[in-house]
mmCIF file of C-alpha atoms and ligand atoms in Angstrom:
data_model
loop_
_atom_site.group_PDB
_atom_site.id
_atom_site.type_symbol
_atom_site.label_atom_id
_atom_site.label_comp_id
_atom_site.label_asym_id
_atom_site.label_seq_id
_atom_site.Cartn_x
_atom_site.Cartn_y
_atom_site.Cartn_z
ATOM 1 C CA UNK A 17 5.136 6.326 -21.741
ATOM 2 C CA UNK A 18 7.711 5.842 -19.033
ATOM 3 C CA UNK A 19 6.585 4.288 -15.790
ATOM 4 C CA UNK A 20 8.187 5.685 -12.651
ATOM 5 C CA UNK A 21 10.087 3.002 -10.810
ATOM 6 C CA UNK A 22 11.570 3.734 -7.381
ATOM 7 C CA UNK A 23 15.322 3.376 -7.389
ATOM 8 C CA UNK A 24 15.555 1.993 -3.849
ATOM 9 C CA UNK A 25 13.596 -0.771 -2.172
ATOM 10 C CA UNK A 26 12.474 -0.187 1.395
ATOM 11 C CA UNK A 27 13.693 -3.060 3.526
ATOM 12 C CA UNK A 28 13.277 -1.616 7.020
ATOM 13 C CA UNK A 29 15.613 -2.782 9.785
ATOM 14 C CA UNK A 30 17.377 -5.252 7.467
ATOM 15 C CA UNK A 31 19.036 -2.433 5.569
ATOM 16 C CA UNK A 32 22.707 -3.191 5.570
ATOM 17 C CA UNK A 33 22.191 -6.928 5.548
ATOM 18 C CA UNK A 34 21.641 -7.067 1.806
ATOM 19 C CA UNK A 35 20.667 -10.489 0.503
ATOM 20 C CA UNK A 36 22.404 -12.334 3.319
ATOM 21 C CA UNK A 37 21.091 -14.737 5.975
ATOM 22 C CA UNK A 38 17.971 -15.821 4.091
ATOM 23 C CA UNK A 39 14.580 -14.213 3.530
ATOM 24 C CA UNK A 40 12.794 -16.048 6.364
ATOM 25 C CA UNK A 41 15.349 -15.093 8.985
ATOM 26 C CA UNK A 42 15.357 -11.485 7.785
ATOM 27 C CA UNK A 43 11.548 -11.396 7.960
ATOM 28 C CA UNK A 44 11.581 -12.678 11.540
ATOM 29 C CA UNK A 45 14.285 -10.162 12.381
ATOM 30 C CA UNK A 46 12.129 -7.317 11.015
ATOM 31 C CA UNK A 47 9.199 -8.444 13.173
ATOM 32 C CA UNK A 48 11.242 -8.558 16.369
ATOM 33 C CA UNK A 49 13.227 -5.394 15.768
ATOM 34 C CA UNK A 50 10.234 -3.212 14.799
ATOM 35 C CA UNK A 51 8.527 -4.255 18.043
ATOM 36 C CA UNK A 52 11.753 -3.606 19.945
ATOM 37 C CA UNK A 53 12.322 -0.108 18.521
ATOM 38 C CA UNK A 54 8.699 0.981 18.931
ATOM 39 C CA UNK A 55 8.063 3.110 22.042
ATOM 40 C CA UNK A 56 6.096 1.128 24.603
ATOM 41 C CA UNK A 57 3.615 2.136 27.283
ATOM 42 C CA UNK A 58 5.009 2.788 30.746
ATOM 43 C CA UNK A 59 3.514 0.573 33.483
ATOM 44 C CA UNK A 60 4.220 3.354 35.987
ATOM 45 C CA UNK A 61 2.984 6.605 34.399
ATOM 46 C CA UNK A 62 1.121 5.366 31.319
ATOM 47 C CA UNK A 63 3.060 7.428 28.787
ATOM 48 C CA UNK A 64 4.274 5.731 25.618
ATOM 49 C CA UNK A 65 7.895 6.539 26.332
ATOM 50 C CA UNK A 66 9.462 3.217 27.294
ATOM 51 C CA UNK A 67 12.611 2.177 25.450
ATOM 52 C CA UNK A 68 14.991 -0.678 25.954
ATOM 53 C CA UNK A 69 18.046 0.203 27.997
ATOM 54 C CA UNK A 70 19.734 -3.167 27.609
ATOM 55 C CA UNK A 71 18.639 -6.753 27.026
ATOM 56 C CA UNK A 72 15.635 -7.211 29.331
ATOM 57 C CA UNK A 73 15.999 -3.766 30.900
ATOM 58 C CA UNK A 74 13.366 -1.166 30.006
ATOM 59 C CA UNK A 75 13.274 2.485 30.933
ATOM 60 C CA UNK A 76 10.619 5.166 30.698
ATOM 61 C CA UNK A 77 11.869 8.457 29.258
ATOM 62 C CA UNK A 78 9.100 10.351 31.050
ATOM 63 C CA UNK A 79 9.353 9.211 34.674
ATOM 64 C CA UNK A 80 12.708 7.339 34.561
ATOM 65 C CA UNK A 81 10.973 4.184 35.769
ATOM 66 C CA UNK A 82 13.323 1.274 35.061
ATOM 67 C CA UNK A 83 12.101 -2.292 35.116
ATOM 68 C CA UNK A 84 12.944 -5.813 34.003
ATOM 69 C CA UNK A 85 11.030 -7.291 31.099
ATOM 70 C CA UNK A 86 11.489 -9.477 28.061
ATOM 71 C CA UNK A 87 14.595 -9.367 25.909
ATOM 72 C CA UNK A 88 12.745 -7.807 22.952
ATOM 73 C CA UNK A 89 9.417 -6.697 24.455
ATOM 74 C CA UNK A 90 8.760 -5.074 27.850
ATOM 75 C CA UNK A 91 6.316 -7.822 28.837
ATOM 76 C CA UNK A 92 6.159 -11.467 27.861
ATOM 77 C CA UNK A 93 3.584 -14.177 28.442
ATOM 78 C CA UNK A 94 6.084 -16.127 30.502
ATOM 79 C CA UNK A 95 6.692 -13.012 32.589
ATOM 80 C CA UNK A 96 2.966 -12.770 33.319
ATOM 81 C CA UNK A 97 2.964 -16.397 34.458
ATOM 82 C CA UNK A 98 5.982 -15.727 36.664
ATOM 83 C CA UNK A 99 4.305 -12.687 38.200
ATOM 84 C CA UNK A 100 1.190 -14.699 39.018
ATOM 85 C CA UNK A 101 3.347 -17.440 40.490
ATOM 86 C CA UNK A 102 5.195 -14.865 42.598
ATOM 87 C CA UNK A 103 1.834 -13.652 43.930
ATOM 88 C CA UNK A 104 1.373 -17.071 45.513
ATOM 89 C CA UNK A 105 -1.030 -18.913 43.246
ATOM 90 C CA UNK A 106 -0.569 -22.661 43.052
ATOM 91 C CA UNK A 107 1.142 -24.175 40.031
ATOM 92 C CA UNK A 108 -2.140 -25.736 38.824
ATOM 93 C CA UNK A 109 -3.904 -22.371 38.980
ATOM 94 C CA UNK A 110 -1.055 -20.675 37.111
ATOM 95 C CA UNK A 111 -0.869 -23.252 34.317
ATOM 96 C CA UNK A 112 -4.663 -23.260 34.015
ATOM 97 C CA UNK A 113 -4.703 -19.475 33.744
ATOM 98 C CA UNK A 114 -1.813 -19.478 31.276
ATOM 99 C CA UNK A 115 -3.573 -22.035 29.083
ATOM 100 C CA UNK A 116 -6.743 -19.952 29.182
ATOM 101 C CA UNK A 117 -4.810 -16.781 28.343
ATOM 102 C CA UNK A 118 -2.859 -18.341 25.476
ATOM 103 C CA UNK A 119 -6.029 -19.899 24.050
ATOM 104 C CA UNK A 120 -7.710 -16.498 24.083
ATOM 105 C CA UNK A 121 -4.695 -14.618 22.759
ATOM 106 C CA UNK A 122 -3.773 -17.038 19.995
ATOM 107 C CA UNK A 123 -6.633 -18.231 17.852
ATOM 108 C CA UNK A 124 -4.266 -19.097 15.021
ATOM 109 C CA UNK A 125 -1.213 -21.294 15.336
ATOM 110 C CA UNK A 126 1.156 -18.411 14.926
ATOM 111 C CA UNK A 127 4.765 -18.662 15.991
ATOM 112 C CA UNK A 128 5.674 -16.433 18.911
ATOM 113 C CA UNK A 129 9.118 -15.014 19.511
ATOM 114 C CA UNK A 130 9.793 -14.687 23.194
HETATM 115 ZN ZN1 LIG B 219 6.843 6.333 32.935
#
Protein backbone atom coordinates (compact mmCIF):
# COMPACT_ATOMS: atom_id res chain seq x y z
CA UNK A 1 0.00 0.00 0.00
CA UNK A 2 1.32 3.39 -0.98
CA UNK A 3 0.76 6.26 1.40
CA UNK A 4 0.01 9.61 -0.20
CA UNK A 5 2.63 12.15 0.72
CA UNK A 6 2.19 15.79 -0.28
CA UNK A 7 4.95 16.95 -2.57
CA UNK A 8 5.09 20.50 -1.19
CA UNK A 9 5.24 21.72 2.38
CA UNK A 10 3.11 24.72 3.28
CA UNK A 11 5.33 27.35 4.84
CA UNK A 12 3.10 30.42 4.63
CA UNK A 13 4.72 33.85 4.31
CA UNK A 14 8.24 32.38 4.53
CA UNK A 15 7.92 30.85 1.08
CA UNK A 16 10.90 32.03 -0.86
CA UNK A 17 13.14 32.15 2.17
CA UNK A 18 13.89 28.45 2.06
CA UNK A 19 15.96 27.19 4.98
CA UNK A 20 17.63 30.54 5.56
CA UNK A 21 17.69 32.86 8.59
CA UNK A 22 16.86 30.22 11.19
CA UNK A 23 13.63 28.53 12.25
CA UNK A 24 12.93 30.83 15.22
CA UNK A 25 13.27 34.01 13.20
CA UNK A 26 11.11 32.58 10.42
CA UNK A 27 8.45 31.59 12.97
CA UNK A 28 8.38 35.10 14.42
CA UNK A 29 8.22 36.51 10.91
CA UNK A 30 5.19 34.33 10.12
CA UNK A 31 3.41 35.59 13.25
CA UNK A 32 3.99 39.25 12.44
CA UNK A 33 3.30 39.02 8.73
CA UNK A 34 0.05 37.02 9.04
CA UNK A 35 -1.26 39.67 11.45
CA UNK A 36 -0.06 42.40 9.09
CA UNK A 37 -1.71 40.93 5.97
CA UNK A 38 -5.00 40.14 7.71
CA UNK A 39 -7.75 42.73 7.10
CA UNK A 40 -8.39 44.72 10.25
CA UNK A 41 -11.48 46.44 11.63
CA UNK A 42 -11.94 50.09 10.75
CA UNK A 43 -12.16 52.42 13.77
CA UNK A 44 -14.29 54.79 11.69
CA UNK A 45 -16.93 52.64 9.94
CA UNK A 46 -16.48 49.25 11.62
CA UNK A 47 -15.92 47.27 8.43
CA UNK A 48 -13.07 44.76 8.34
CA UNK A 49 -11.40 46.47 5.41
CA UNK A 50 -8.32 48.13 6.88
CA UNK A 51 -4.99 47.41 5.21
CA UNK A 52 -1.56 48.85 5.72
CA UNK A 53 -0.68 51.64 3.33
CA UNK A 54 2.89 52.05 4.55
CA UNK A 55 4.79 51.46 7.77
CA UNK A 56 2.47 52.78 10.50
CA UNK A 57 -0.10 54.10 8.02
CA UNK A 58 -3.41 52.24 7.80
CA UNK A 59 -6.25 52.80 5.38
CA UNK A 60 -9.82 51.55 5.22
CA UNK A 61 -10.86 50.30 1.79
CA UNK A 62 -14.51 51.00 2.59
CA UNK A 63 -14.54 54.62 3.79
CA UNK A 64 -10.97 55.68 2.84
CA UNK A 65 -10.28 56.55 6.47
CA UNK A 66 -6.50 56.83 6.86
CA UNK A 67 -4.87 56.80 10.26
CA UNK A 68 -1.57 56.29 12.04
CA UNK A 69 -1.04 53.07 13.95
CA UNK A 70 1.61 50.50 14.74
CA UNK A 71 4.20 49.39 12.22
CA UNK A 72 2.68 45.89 11.90
CA UNK A 73 -0.72 46.22 13.59
CA UNK A 74 -3.21 49.12 13.40
CA UNK A 75 -3.21 49.54 17.18
CA UNK A 76 -0.53 48.86 19.76
CA UNK A 77 -0.54 48.85 23.54
CA UNK A 78 1.92 51.73 23.56
CA UNK A 79 -0.40 53.64 21.24
CA UNK A 80 -3.26 53.18 23.70
CA UNK A 81 -1.06 54.56 26.48
CA UNK A 82 -0.11 57.51 24.30
CA UNK A 83 -3.75 58.22 23.49
CA UNK A 84 -4.66 58.22 27.17
CA UNK A 85 -1.73 60.49 27.91
CA UNK A 86 -2.84 62.84 25.13
CA UNK A 87 -6.30 62.99 26.75
CA UNK A 88 -4.67 64.63 29.76
CA UNK A 89 -4.39 61.90 32.36
CA UNK A 90 -1.44 62.16 34.71
CA UNK A 91 1.58 59.93 34.17
CA UNK A 92 0.79 57.92 37.33
CA UNK A 93 -2.76 57.26 36.13
CA UNK A 94 -1.52 56.21 32.69
CA UNK A 95 1.15 53.82 33.99
CA UNK A 96 -1.30 52.39 36.52
CA UNK A 97 -3.87 51.81 33.79
CA UNK A 98 -1.26 50.34 31.45
CA UNK A 99 -0.08 47.94 34.14
CA UNK A 100 -3.66 46.90 34.81
CA UNK A 101 -4.33 46.43 31.09
CA UNK A 102 -1.17 44.43 30.44
CA UNK A 103 -1.82 42.24 33.49
CA UNK A 104 -5.31 41.49 32.19
CA UNK A 105 -4.23 40.99 28.59
CA UNK A 106 -1.19 38.84 29.28
CA UNK A 107 -1.69 36.04 31.74
CA UNK A 108 1.26 34.13 30.32
CA UNK A 109 4.74 35.54 29.88
CA UNK A 110 4.44 35.63 26.14
CA UNK A 111 6.74 37.75 24.03
CA UNK A 112 5.01 40.62 22.27
CA UNK A 113 6.17 42.12 19.00
CA UNK A 114 5.40 45.79 18.88
ZN1 LIG B 1 -13.76 52.44 7.29
